[in-house]
Amino acid sequence: MAASAANHAFPKTNPTPKLFVLAARRAVFHKTSFYIVSPSSSHFHRLSSPPSIFPTKRQTIPAPHLRQLLNYAASHISSSRLQSCFLTSSSLAASRLSSDSKTMHATSPNSAPVRVFIAGGSYAGLSTAMNLMDLASGASPRMSGDEAYPHIPDFEKMDIEITIADERDGFYHLIGSPLALADSDYTKKAWVKFQDIPSLQRPDVKVVIGSVTTVDCASKTVTTIDAVTKVATEHSYDFFVAASGLRRVWPVVPQSLSRKQYLVEAAEHIHAVSNAQHGVVVVGGGAVGIEMAAELKLVHPRVDITLAHSRDKLLSAEALSDECKDTALALLRESGVNVLMNHRLSKSNRVETMDGSTKYELEFANGHKMAASDVIMAVSQPASTATYMPTTALDENNLVKIKPNLSIVEGTPNADYHFCAGDAAKWSGIKRCGGAMHGGHYVAYNIHQTILRDRVPGGHEIKYSELEEFPAVIGLAVGKKAVAFSPDSGTVSGEDIMQAYFRNDLGFDTLVCWEYMQLGGKKETVVEA
């Protein structure tokens, strides 16, 4: 029954816009090379050794029929994958070339390399880099499905250098946090150092581990602070992509910036919750709190897990149906989590115990009291990391104001050479890793189109990929089952939905993340006649 419902809920759509409706808020250019710079450093990494994909207690099973279920109604998200924003480029390019000396002057693909700087090495940043590498090599972007990219004769291949900057020393699978902070085996798997990602082991890709502090859009320069030395470095670029996302607090995500520190941080947390003599209380019934409570109960079934939420509905901050919210509550209780609705935490005090165990006395606004060994706060408001952008490009919450083609709005110098994708972008819909990867794909496409506009003699008629407004859609892992919602298809749930969306590793290995971005190496697409 659930399988049948799922098939009706997620109709087959144009394969081009791949949008995975995933859980919770839950991601210096010289030639056309790719540098990876972390939003916190100017330390360059040469990527070499192969990745370690660590085993987990919850083994991944083969992935069948994933595309139909995960490609939620592309017509709602960007049915106009190549919505035509046609510009007559000859005159446009001419005016730009005369007014901006830093604009690319070449008229052949073998001219000076294009420098693309990407702030952020998570879902949006890596998606931009992967798809742009494909386009630079004369191939179609890996996320375009079976649709061939319309390369221009004599401009199929380009010299593009990519720099990715990130505060962390690797890619962290953000939507896997609830499991990474519950299962020590999965902990090792969820963070892969950039030097261990095969698709980044290229001479035209560089990684800087550090923070981006300032972007000067007029001079096309970006300043980074090295994570280790704290030395400031200025990088020149031709295109800039803001993909650094939102800053989330512990324990929503680990705060460590290196894999080594992260393993220690996660191990301490797992030790505390697995030995919680007086139980664990998760405060907050949003997507993060729900998944965190459910994963803790699944991995540590003997520990008493309670979720306390201040409202009468879970997911109360989201524009989702009551059926979806009620289903999430039912699945959470079914998984063995104690759920307290209309419970707003007012006090939490650590108390002495005879046996030396950790214990907190909790008091709620309605007078209810209880004890716990650990209290996990899952109610914080994430903050934008894009404060390095000029104020003309930001809204009141420091989100980057973008146009449908993901370039920043007019009012900032060289606006059409600056893009933003992922959680830091001001756009509709719930923040998801699927939306971030989708945006990164479009940014790569539109950067390539802009290069052609500037370089093809006689001009190139630009055909941008454009976003449409995102509806409120979600896929939520709740123990062994998942619930999914879309406005057209309604609410579906069950173990089959869990397998379709997340498999057994919260989407790390499957077409949701590692395989979808082909971080282990690009796979050739074979089109049958």
Coordinates of C-alpha atoms in Angstrom, one line a residue:
M1 CA 0.0 0.0 0.0
A2 CA 2.7 2.5 1.0
A3 CA 4.7 1.6 -2.1
S4 CA 1.7 2.3 -4.3
A5 CA 1.1 5.6 -2.6
A6 CA 4.7 6.5 -3.1
N7 CA 4.5 5.9 -6.8
H8 CA 1.5 8.1 -7.1
A9 CA 3.0 10.8 -4.9
F10 CA 6.2 11.2 -6.9
P11 CA 5.3 11.0 -10.6
K12 CA 8.0 10.5 -13.2
T13 CA 9.3 13.8 -14.3
N14 CA 11.9 15.4 -16.6
P15 CA 15.2 13.8 -15.4
T16 CA 17.1 17.1 -15.7
P17 CA 16.3 18.8 -12.4
K18 CA 17.3 16.3 -9.7
L19 CA 15.9 17.6 -6.5
F20 CA 16.1 15.3 -3.5
V21 CA 13.7 16.3 -0.8
L22 CA 15.8 15.3 2.1
A23 CA 15.5 15.7 5.8
A24 CA 16.0 18.6 8.0
R25 CA 17.9 21.8 7.5
R26 CA 20.0 20.0 6.6
A27 CA 25.7 22.0 3.0
V28 CA 41.5 31.6 -6.4
F29 CA 41.1 31.0 -9.8
H30 CA 43.8 31.3 -12.3
K31 CA 43.2 29.2 -15.3
T32 CA 40.0 27.3 -15.3
S33 CA 41.3 25.4 -12.4
F34 CA 39.3 24.4 -9.3
Y35 CA 40.6 25.4 -6.0
I36 CA 38.8 24.4 -2.8
V37 CA 39.0 27.0 -0.1
S38 CA 37.4 26.5 3.2
P39 CA 35.6 29.6 4.5
S40 CA 38.4 29.9 7.0
S41 CA 41.8 29.5 5.4
S42 CA 44.3 30.1 2.7
H43 CA 46.0 26.8 3.2
F44 CA 46.0 24.9 -0.1
H45 CA 45.6 21.1 -0.2
R46 CA 46.8 18.9 -2.9
L47 CA 44.3 16.1 -3.0
S48 CA 45.8 12.7 -3.4
S49 CA 44.9 9.5 -1.5
P50 CA 41.8 7.4 -2.2
P51 CA 38.8 7.8 0.2
S52 CA 38.0 5.5 3.0
I53 CA 34.3 4.5 3.1
F54 CA 33.9 3.2 6.6
P55 CA 31.6 0.4 7.5
T56 CA 28.6 1.0 9.6
K57 CA 26.4 -1.1 11.8
R58 CA 23.5 -0.3 9.4
Q59 CA 24.8 -1.6 6.1
T60 CA 23.6 0.0 2.9
I61 CA 21.6 -2.1 0.5
P62 CA 21.4 -1.9 -3.3
A63 CA 19.5 1.2 -4.5
P64 CA 16.6 0.4 -6.7
H65 CA 14.1 2.7 -8.3
L66 CA 15.5 5.8 -6.6
R67 CA 15.0 8.4 -9.2
Q68 CA 11.2 8.4 -9.5
L69 CA 10.8 8.7 -5.7
L70 CA 13.5 11.3 -5.2
N71 CA 13.0 13.6 -8.1
Y72 CA 10.0 15.4 -6.6
A73 CA 7.9 17.1 -9.1
A74 CA 10.5 19.0 -11.0
S75 CA 7.8 21.1 -12.6
H76 CA 7.4 22.7 -9.2
I77 CA 11.0 23.3 -8.5
S78 CA 12.5 24.2 -11.9
S79 CA 10.4 22.7 -14.6
S80 CA 12.1 25.3 -16.8
R81 CA 15.5 23.7 -16.3
L82 CA 16.7 25.8 -19.2
Q83 CA 14.3 28.6 -18.9
S84 CA 15.4 31.0 -21.6
C85 CA 16.8 34.3 -20.5
F86 CA 18.1 35.2 -23.9
L87 CA 20.6 38.0 -24.1
T88 CA 22.1 39.3 -27.3
S89 CA 25.7 38.9 -26.3
S90 CA 27.7 40.7 -28.8
S91 CA 26.6 44.1 -27.6
L92 CA 26.5 43.0 -24.0
A93 CA 29.9 41.5 -24.1
A94 CA 31.4 44.5 -25.9
S95 CA 30.1 46.9 -23.3
R96 CA 31.5 44.7 -20.5
L97 CA 34.9 44.3 -22.1
S98 CA 35.3 48.0 -22.5
S99 CA 34.1 48.9 -18.9
D100 CA 35.7 46.1 -16.9
S101 CA 39.4 45.4 -17.5
K102 CA 39.1 42.3 -15.4
T103 CA 36.6 40.7 -17.6
M104 CA 37.8 37.8 -19.7
H105 CA 39.2 39.2 -23.0
A106 CA 39.9 36.0 -24.8
T107 CA 38.1 34.9 -27.9
S108 CA 39.2 31.3 -28.0
P109 CA 38.9 28.4 -25.5
N110 CA 42.7 28.3 -25.2
S111 CA 43.0 31.8 -23.8
A112 CA 43.7 32.7 -20.2
P113 CA 42.2 30.2 -17.8
V114 CA 38.9 31.1 -16.0
R115 CA 39.3 31.3 -12.2
V116 CA 36.3 30.2 -10.2
F117 CA 36.4 30.6 -6.4
I118 CA 33.9 28.7 -4.3
A119 CA 33.3 29.5 -0.7
G120 CA 32.1 26.3 0.9
G121 CA 32.9 22.7 0.3
S122 CA 29.6 21.1 1.2
Y123 CA 26.6 20.1 -1.0
A124 CA 26.2 23.3 -3.0
G125 CA 30.0 24.0 -3.4
L126 CA 30.9 20.5 -4.4
S127 CA 28.0 20.2 -6.8
T128 CA 29.1 23.5 -8.5
A129 CA 32.7 22.2 -8.8
M130 CA 31.7 18.7 -10.0
N131 CA 29.3 20.0 -12.7
L132 CA 31.7 22.7 -13.8
M133 CA 34.5 20.3 -14.2
D134 CA 32.3 18.2 -16.6
L135 CA 31.4 21.3 -18.6
A136 CA 35.1 22.4 -18.9
S137 CA 36.0 19.0 -20.2
G138 CA 33.4 19.1 -23.0
A139 CA 31.0 16.7 -21.3
S140 CA 27.5 17.3 -20.0
P141 CA 27.1 18.1 -16.3
R142 CA 26.8 15.0 -14.3
M143 CA 23.5 16.1 -12.7
S144 CA 21.7 16.7 -16.0
G145 CA 20.5 13.2 -16.5
D146 CA 20.3 12.1 -20.1
E147 CA 20.1 15.6 -21.5
A148 CA 23.1 16.6 -23.6
Y149 CA 24.6 20.0 -23.0
P150 CA 24.7 22.2 -26.1
H151 CA 28.4 22.8 -26.4
I152 CA 29.6 25.3 -28.9
P153 CA 32.0 24.0 -31.7
D154 CA 35.6 24.9 -30.9
F155 CA 34.6 25.8 -27.3
E156 CA 33.9 22.3 -26.0
K157 CA 36.8 22.3 -23.7
M158 CA 38.0 25.2 -21.5
D159 CA 40.8 25.8 -19.1
I160 CA 39.0 26.4 -15.8
E161 CA 40.7 26.5 -12.4
I162 CA 38.5 26.0 -9.3
T163 CA 39.4 26.9 -5.7
I164 CA 37.2 25.7 -2.9
A165 CA 37.6 27.3 0.5
D166 CA 36.1 25.7 3.6
E167 CA 36.7 26.0 7.4
R168 CA 36.6 22.2 7.7
D169 CA 39.3 19.9 6.3
G170 CA 36.7 17.7 4.6
F171 CA 33.2 17.1 3.4
Y172 CA 30.7 16.5 6.3
H173 CA 27.4 14.8 5.5
L174 CA 25.2 17.2 7.4
I175 CA 22.0 15.3 7.1
G176 CA 23.7 12.3 8.6
S177 CA 24.4 14.2 11.9
P178 CA 21.7 12.4 13.9
L179 CA 23.2 9.1 13.1
A180 CA 26.8 10.3 13.2
L181 CA 26.3 11.5 16.8
A182 CA 24.7 8.2 17.8
D183 CA 26.6 5.4 16.0
S184 CA 30.4 5.4 16.3
D185 CA 30.9 3.4 13.1
Y186 CA 28.9 5.8 11.1
T187 CA 30.7 8.7 12.7
K188 CA 33.9 7.7 10.8
K189 CA 32.0 7.5 7.5
A190 CA 30.2 10.9 7.7
W191 CA 33.3 13.0 7.4
V192 CA 35.6 12.5 4.4
K193 CA 38.7 14.7 4.1
F194 CA 39.0 16.6 0.9
Q195 CA 42.3 14.9 0.1
D196 CA 40.4 11.6 0.2
I197 CA 37.7 12.5 -2.3
P198 CA 38.7 11.0 -5.6
S199 CA 36.9 13.4 -7.9
L200 CA 38.9 16.3 -6.4
Q201 CA 42.3 14.7 -7.1
R202 CA 43.0 16.9 -10.2
P203 CA 45.6 19.5 -11.0
D204 CA 42.9 22.1 -11.8
V205 CA 41.2 21.8 -8.4
K206 CA 42.7 23.2 -5.2
V207 CA 41.4 23.3 -1.6
V208 CA 42.1 26.0 0.9
I209 CA 41.3 25.2 4.5
G210 CA 40.3 28.5 6.1
S211 CA 37.6 31.1 6.4
V212 CA 36.5 33.6 3.8
T213 CA 36.5 37.1 5.4
T214 CA 35.9 39.6 2.7
V215 CA 34.8 39.6 -1.0
D216 CA 35.5 42.7 -3.1
C217 CA 33.1 42.4 -6.0
A218 CA 34.5 45.4 -7.8
S219 CA 38.1 44.2 -7.9
K220 CA 37.1 40.5 -8.0
T221 CA 39.3 39.6 -5.0
V222 CA 38.5 37.5 -2.0
T223 CA 40.5 37.3 1.3
T224 CA 40.9 34.1 3.3
I225 CA 42.3 33.5 6.8
D226 CA 44.3 30.2 7.1
A227 CA 42.8 27.9 9.7
V228 CA 46.2 27.0 11.1
T229 CA 48.6 30.0 10.5
K230 CA 45.8 32.6 10.7
V231 CA 47.6 34.4 7.8
A232 CA 45.4 36.4 5.5
T233 CA 45.7 35.8 1.7
E234 CA 44.1 37.6 -1.2
H235 CA 42.9 35.6 -4.2
S236 CA 41.8 37.0 -7.6
Y237 CA 38.9 35.4 -9.4
D238 CA 36.7 35.7 -12.5
F239 CA 33.6 34.1 -10.9
F240 CA 32.7 33.8 -7.2
V241 CA 30.2 31.4 -5.7
A242 CA 28.9 31.8 -2.2
A243 CA 28.1 28.3 -1.0
S244 CA 29.1 28.4 2.7
G245 CA 25.6 27.8 4.0
L246 CA 24.3 28.4 7.5
R247 CA 26.2 28.2 10.8
R248 CA 24.4 25.7 13.1
V249 CA 25.2 25.1 16.8
W250 CA 26.2 22.0 18.7
P251 CA 24.7 19.4 18.8
V252 CA 22.8 20.0 15.6
V253 CA 26.2 19.7 13.9
P254 CA 29.7 19.1 15.2
Q255 CA 31.7 22.2 15.8
S256 CA 35.1 20.7 15.0
L257 CA 36.9 21.9 11.9
S258 CA 39.2 18.8 11.5
R259 CA 38.2 15.2 11.1
K260 CA 40.5 14.3 14.0
Q261 CA 38.8 16.7 16.4
Y262 CA 35.4 15.7 15.1
L263 CA 36.0 12.0 15.9
V264 CA 36.9 12.9 19.5
E265 CA 33.9 15.3 19.8
A266 CA 31.4 12.7 18.5
A267 CA 32.9 9.9 20.6
E268 CA 32.5 11.9 23.8
H269 CA 28.9 12.7 22.9
I270 CA 28.1 9.1 22.0
H271 CA 29.7 7.9 25.3
A272 CA 27.5 10.3 27.3
V273 CA 24.2 9.4 25.6
S274 CA 24.8 5.6 25.6
N275 CA 25.5 5.7 29.3
A276 CA 22.7 8.1 30.2
Q277 CA 21.5 6.4 33.4
H278 CA 18.7 9.0 33.8
G279 CA 17.8 9.2 30.2
V280 CA 18.2 11.8 27.5
V281 CA 15.9 14.7 26.7
V282 CA 15.9 16.3 23.3
V283 CA 14.3 19.8 23.3
G284 CA 12.7 20.9 20.1
G285 CA 10.3 19.1 17.8
G286 CA 11.6 20.3 14.4
A287 CA 13.2 18.1 11.8
V288 CA 16.6 18.0 13.6
G289 CA 15.1 17.1 17.0
I290 CA 12.8 14.4 15.6
E291 CA 15.6 12.7 13.7
M292 CA 18.1 13.0 16.5
A293 CA 15.7 11.5 19.1
A294 CA 14.7 8.7 16.7
E295 CA 18.3 7.8 15.8
L296 CA 19.4 7.7 19.4
K297 CA 16.6 5.4 20.3
L298 CA 17.3 3.2 17.3
V299 CA 21.0 2.8 18.0
H300 CA 20.7 2.8 21.8
P301 CA 17.3 1.1 22.5
R302 CA 17.9 0.6 26.2
V303 CA 18.3 4.3 26.9
D304 CA 15.2 6.3 27.8
I305 CA 14.8 9.0 25.1
T306 CA 12.3 11.8 25.5
L307 CA 11.5 14.6 23.0
A308 CA 9.9 17.8 24.5
H309 CA 8.2 20.3 22.1
S310 CA 6.6 23.6 23.1
R311 CA 3.8 23.5 20.6
D312 CA 0.8 21.1 20.0
K313 CA 2.3 20.0 16.6
L314 CA 5.7 18.8 15.6
L315 CA 7.4 20.6 12.8
S316 CA 5.4 23.6 13.9
A317 CA 7.7 26.1 12.1
E318 CA 7.1 24.5 8.7
A319 CA 4.3 25.1 6.1
L320 CA 3.6 21.3 6.0
S321 CA 0.2 19.6 6.3
D322 CA -1.2 18.5 9.6
E323 CA -1.2 15.0 8.3
C324 CA 2.5 15.1 7.7
K325 CA 3.1 16.5 11.2
D326 CA 0.8 14.0 12.8
T327 CA 2.5 11.1 10.9
A328 CA 5.9 12.3 12.2
L329 CA 4.5 12.2 15.8
A330 CA 3.1 8.7 15.3
L331 CA 6.3 7.4 13.8
L332 CA 8.4 8.9 16.6
R333 CA 6.2 7.3 19.3
E334 CA 6.2 4.0 17.4
S335 CA 10.1 4.1 17.4
G336 CA 10.0 4.1 21.2
V337 CA 10.6 7.8 21.9
N338 CA 8.6 9.4 24.7
V339 CA 7.1 12.6 23.3
L340 CA 5.9 15.5 25.4
M341 CA 3.8 18.1 23.5
N342 CA 3.1 21.6 24.8
H343 CA 6.2 21.4 27.0
R344 CA 8.4 24.5 27.0
L345 CA 11.6 24.0 29.0
S346 CA 12.0 26.8 31.6
K347 CA 14.8 25.4 33.9
S348 CA 17.6 22.9 33.7
N349 CA 19.9 22.5 36.7
R350 CA 22.7 20.0 37.3
V351 CA 22.3 18.2 40.7
E352 CA 24.5 16.1 42.9
T353 CA 24.0 12.3 42.9
M354 CA 25.1 9.7 45.4
D355 CA 26.6 7.5 42.7
G356 CA 28.4 10.3 40.9
S357 CA 26.3 10.0 37.8
T358 CA 25.5 13.1 35.7
K359 CA 21.9 14.3 36.4
Y360 CA 19.9 17.3 35.5
E361 CA 16.6 18.4 37.0
L362 CA 14.3 19.8 34.3
E363 CA 11.3 22.0 34.9
F364 CA 8.8 23.0 32.1
A365 CA 6.5 26.0 31.9
N366 CA 3.4 23.9 32.6
G367 CA 4.9 22.7 36.0
H368 CA 6.0 19.3 34.8
K369 CA 9.4 18.1 36.2
M370 CA 11.7 15.3 35.3
A371 CA 15.3 14.2 35.4
A372 CA 17.8 13.4 32.6
S373 CA 21.5 12.6 32.3
D374 CA 21.9 14.6 29.1
V375 CA 19.8 17.5 27.6
I376 CA 20.2 18.1 23.8
M377 CA 19.0 21.5 22.6
A378 CA 17.7 21.3 19.1
V379 CA 15.9 24.6 18.9
S380 CA 18.5 27.1 17.9
Q381 CA 18.2 29.4 14.9
P382 CA 21.0 28.9 12.3
A383 CA 22.9 32.0 11.1
S384 CA 24.1 32.9 7.6
T385 CA 27.9 32.6 7.0
A386 CA 27.7 34.9 4.0
T387 CA 28.7 38.0 6.0
Y388 CA 31.8 38.2 3.8
M389 CA 29.6 39.5 1.0
P390 CA 29.0 43.3 0.5
T391 CA 25.9 44.5 2.3
T392 CA 24.3 45.4 -1.1
A393 CA 24.1 41.7 -1.8
L394 CA 22.5 40.7 1.6
D395 CA 19.1 40.9 3.1
E396 CA 18.3 41.7 6.8
N397 CA 19.2 38.2 7.8
N398 CA 22.5 38.2 5.8
L399 CA 21.1 35.8 3.2
V400 CA 22.4 36.4 -0.3
K401 CA 19.8 38.0 -2.6
I402 CA 19.7 36.1 -5.8
K403 CA 17.9 36.1 -9.2
P404 CA 16.4 32.9 -10.6
N405 CA 19.6 32.2 -12.4
L406 CA 21.3 32.3 -8.9
S407 CA 23.5 35.3 -9.7
I408 CA 23.2 38.1 -7.1
V409 CA 20.7 40.9 -7.7
E410 CA 21.7 44.2 -9.3
G411 CA 23.2 46.8 -7.1
T412 CA 26.6 45.2 -6.5
P413 CA 29.5 45.6 -8.9
N414 CA 30.0 42.7 -11.4
A415 CA 26.7 41.1 -10.1
D416 CA 26.5 38.6 -13.0
Y417 CA 29.9 37.2 -12.0
H418 CA 28.8 36.4 -8.5
F419 CA 26.5 33.5 -7.6
C420 CA 25.0 31.9 -4.5
A421 CA 23.6 28.4 -4.0
G422 CA 22.5 26.4 -1.0
D423 CA 21.3 27.5 2.4
A424 CA 22.9 30.9 2.3
A425 CA 20.7 32.0 -0.6
K426 CA 17.5 33.8 -0.1
W427 CA 15.0 31.6 -1.8
S428 CA 11.7 29.9 -1.0
G429 CA 11.3 26.4 0.5
I430 CA 12.8 24.4 3.3
K431 CA 16.5 24.2 3.4
R432 CA 17.6 20.8 2.1
C433 CA 20.8 19.3 0.8
G434 CA 18.9 18.3 -2.4
G435 CA 18.0 21.9 -3.1
A436 CA 21.7 22.9 -2.4
M437 CA 23.0 20.3 -4.9
H438 CA 20.4 21.3 -7.4
G439 CA 21.4 25.0 -7.1
G440 CA 25.1 24.1 -7.5
H441 CA 24.3 22.3 -10.7
Y442 CA 22.5 25.4 -12.1
V443 CA 25.4 27.7 -11.0
A444 CA 27.9 25.6 -12.9
Y445 CA 25.7 25.7 -16.0
N446 CA 25.2 29.4 -15.8
I447 CA 28.8 30.2 -15.2
H448 CA 29.7 28.2 -18.3
Q449 CA 27.0 30.1 -20.3
T450 CA 28.4 33.4 -19.1
I451 CA 31.9 32.3 -20.2
L452 CA 30.6 31.5 -23.7
R453 CA 28.9 34.9 -23.8
D454 CA 32.2 36.6 -23.1
R455 CA 34.4 34.5 -25.3
V456 CA 32.6 33.3 -28.4
P457 CA 33.4 35.7 -31.3
G458 CA 30.3 37.4 -32.5
G459 CA 28.4 36.7 -29.3
H460 CA 26.6 33.8 -27.7
E461 CA 22.9 33.7 -27.0
I462 CA 22.7 32.8 -23.3
K463 CA 20.2 30.2 -22.1
Y464 CA 20.3 30.2 -18.4
S465 CA 19.0 27.5 -16.1
E466 CA 16.6 29.1 -13.7
L467 CA 15.0 28.2 -10.4
E468 CA 11.3 28.4 -9.8
E469 CA 9.9 29.0 -6.4
F470 CA 10.4 25.9 -4.1
P471 CA 7.3 24.6 -2.4
A472 CA 7.5 23.3 1.2
V473 CA 8.5 19.6 0.8
I474 CA 10.3 17.3 3.2
G475 CA 11.6 13.8 3.7
L476 CA 12.2 12.9 7.3
A477 CA 13.9 9.8 8.7
V478 CA 12.2 8.6 11.9
G479 CA 13.8 5.4 13.1
K480 CA 13.3 2.6 10.7
K481 CA 10.7 4.5 8.7
A482 CA 10.4 7.8 7.0
V483 CA 7.7 10.3 6.2
A484 CA 7.6 12.5 3.1
F485 CA 5.4 15.3 2.0
S486 CA 4.8 17.4 -1.1
P487 CA 1.8 19.7 -1.8
D488 CA 0.7 17.7 -4.9
S489 CA 1.2 14.2 -3.6
G490 CA 0.4 14.6 0.1
T491 CA 1.9 12.5 2.9
V492 CA 3.5 9.1 2.5
S493 CA 5.4 7.1 5.0
G494 CA 6.8 3.7 5.8
E495 CA 9.9 1.5 5.5
D496 CA 9.8 1.7 1.7
I497 CA 9.9 5.5 1.9
M498 CA 12.9 5.2 4.2
Q499 CA 14.7 3.0 1.7
A500 CA 13.8 5.2 -1.2
Y501 CA 15.1 8.4 0.4
F502 CA 17.8 7.4 2.8
R503 CA 18.6 3.7 2.6
N504 CA 20.2 2.7 5.9
D505 CA 22.9 5.4 6.1
L506 CA 20.8 8.6 6.0
G507 CA 21.6 9.0 2.3
F508 CA 25.4 9.1 2.3
D509 CA 26.3 6.3 -0.2
T510 CA 23.3 6.3 -2.4
L511 CA 22.1 8.6 -5.2
V512 CA 21.2 11.1 -2.5
C513 CA 24.8 12.3 -1.9
W514 CA 28.1 10.6 -2.7
E515 CA 26.8 8.7 -5.7
Y516 CA 24.6 11.5 -6.9
M517 CA 27.6 14.0 -7.0
Q518 CA 29.8 11.1 -8.1
L519 CA 32.5 12.1 -5.6
G520 CA 34.1 8.7 -6.0
G521 CA 34.7 9.4 -9.7
K522 CA 32.5 10.3 -12.6
K523 CA 30.5 7.4 -14.1
E524 CA 30.0 7.4 -17.9
T525 CA 26.3 7.6 -18.9
V526 CA 25.3 5.0 -21.5
V527 CA 22.3 6.1 -23.6
E528 CA 20.6 3.1 -25.3
A529 CA 19.5 3.6 -28.9

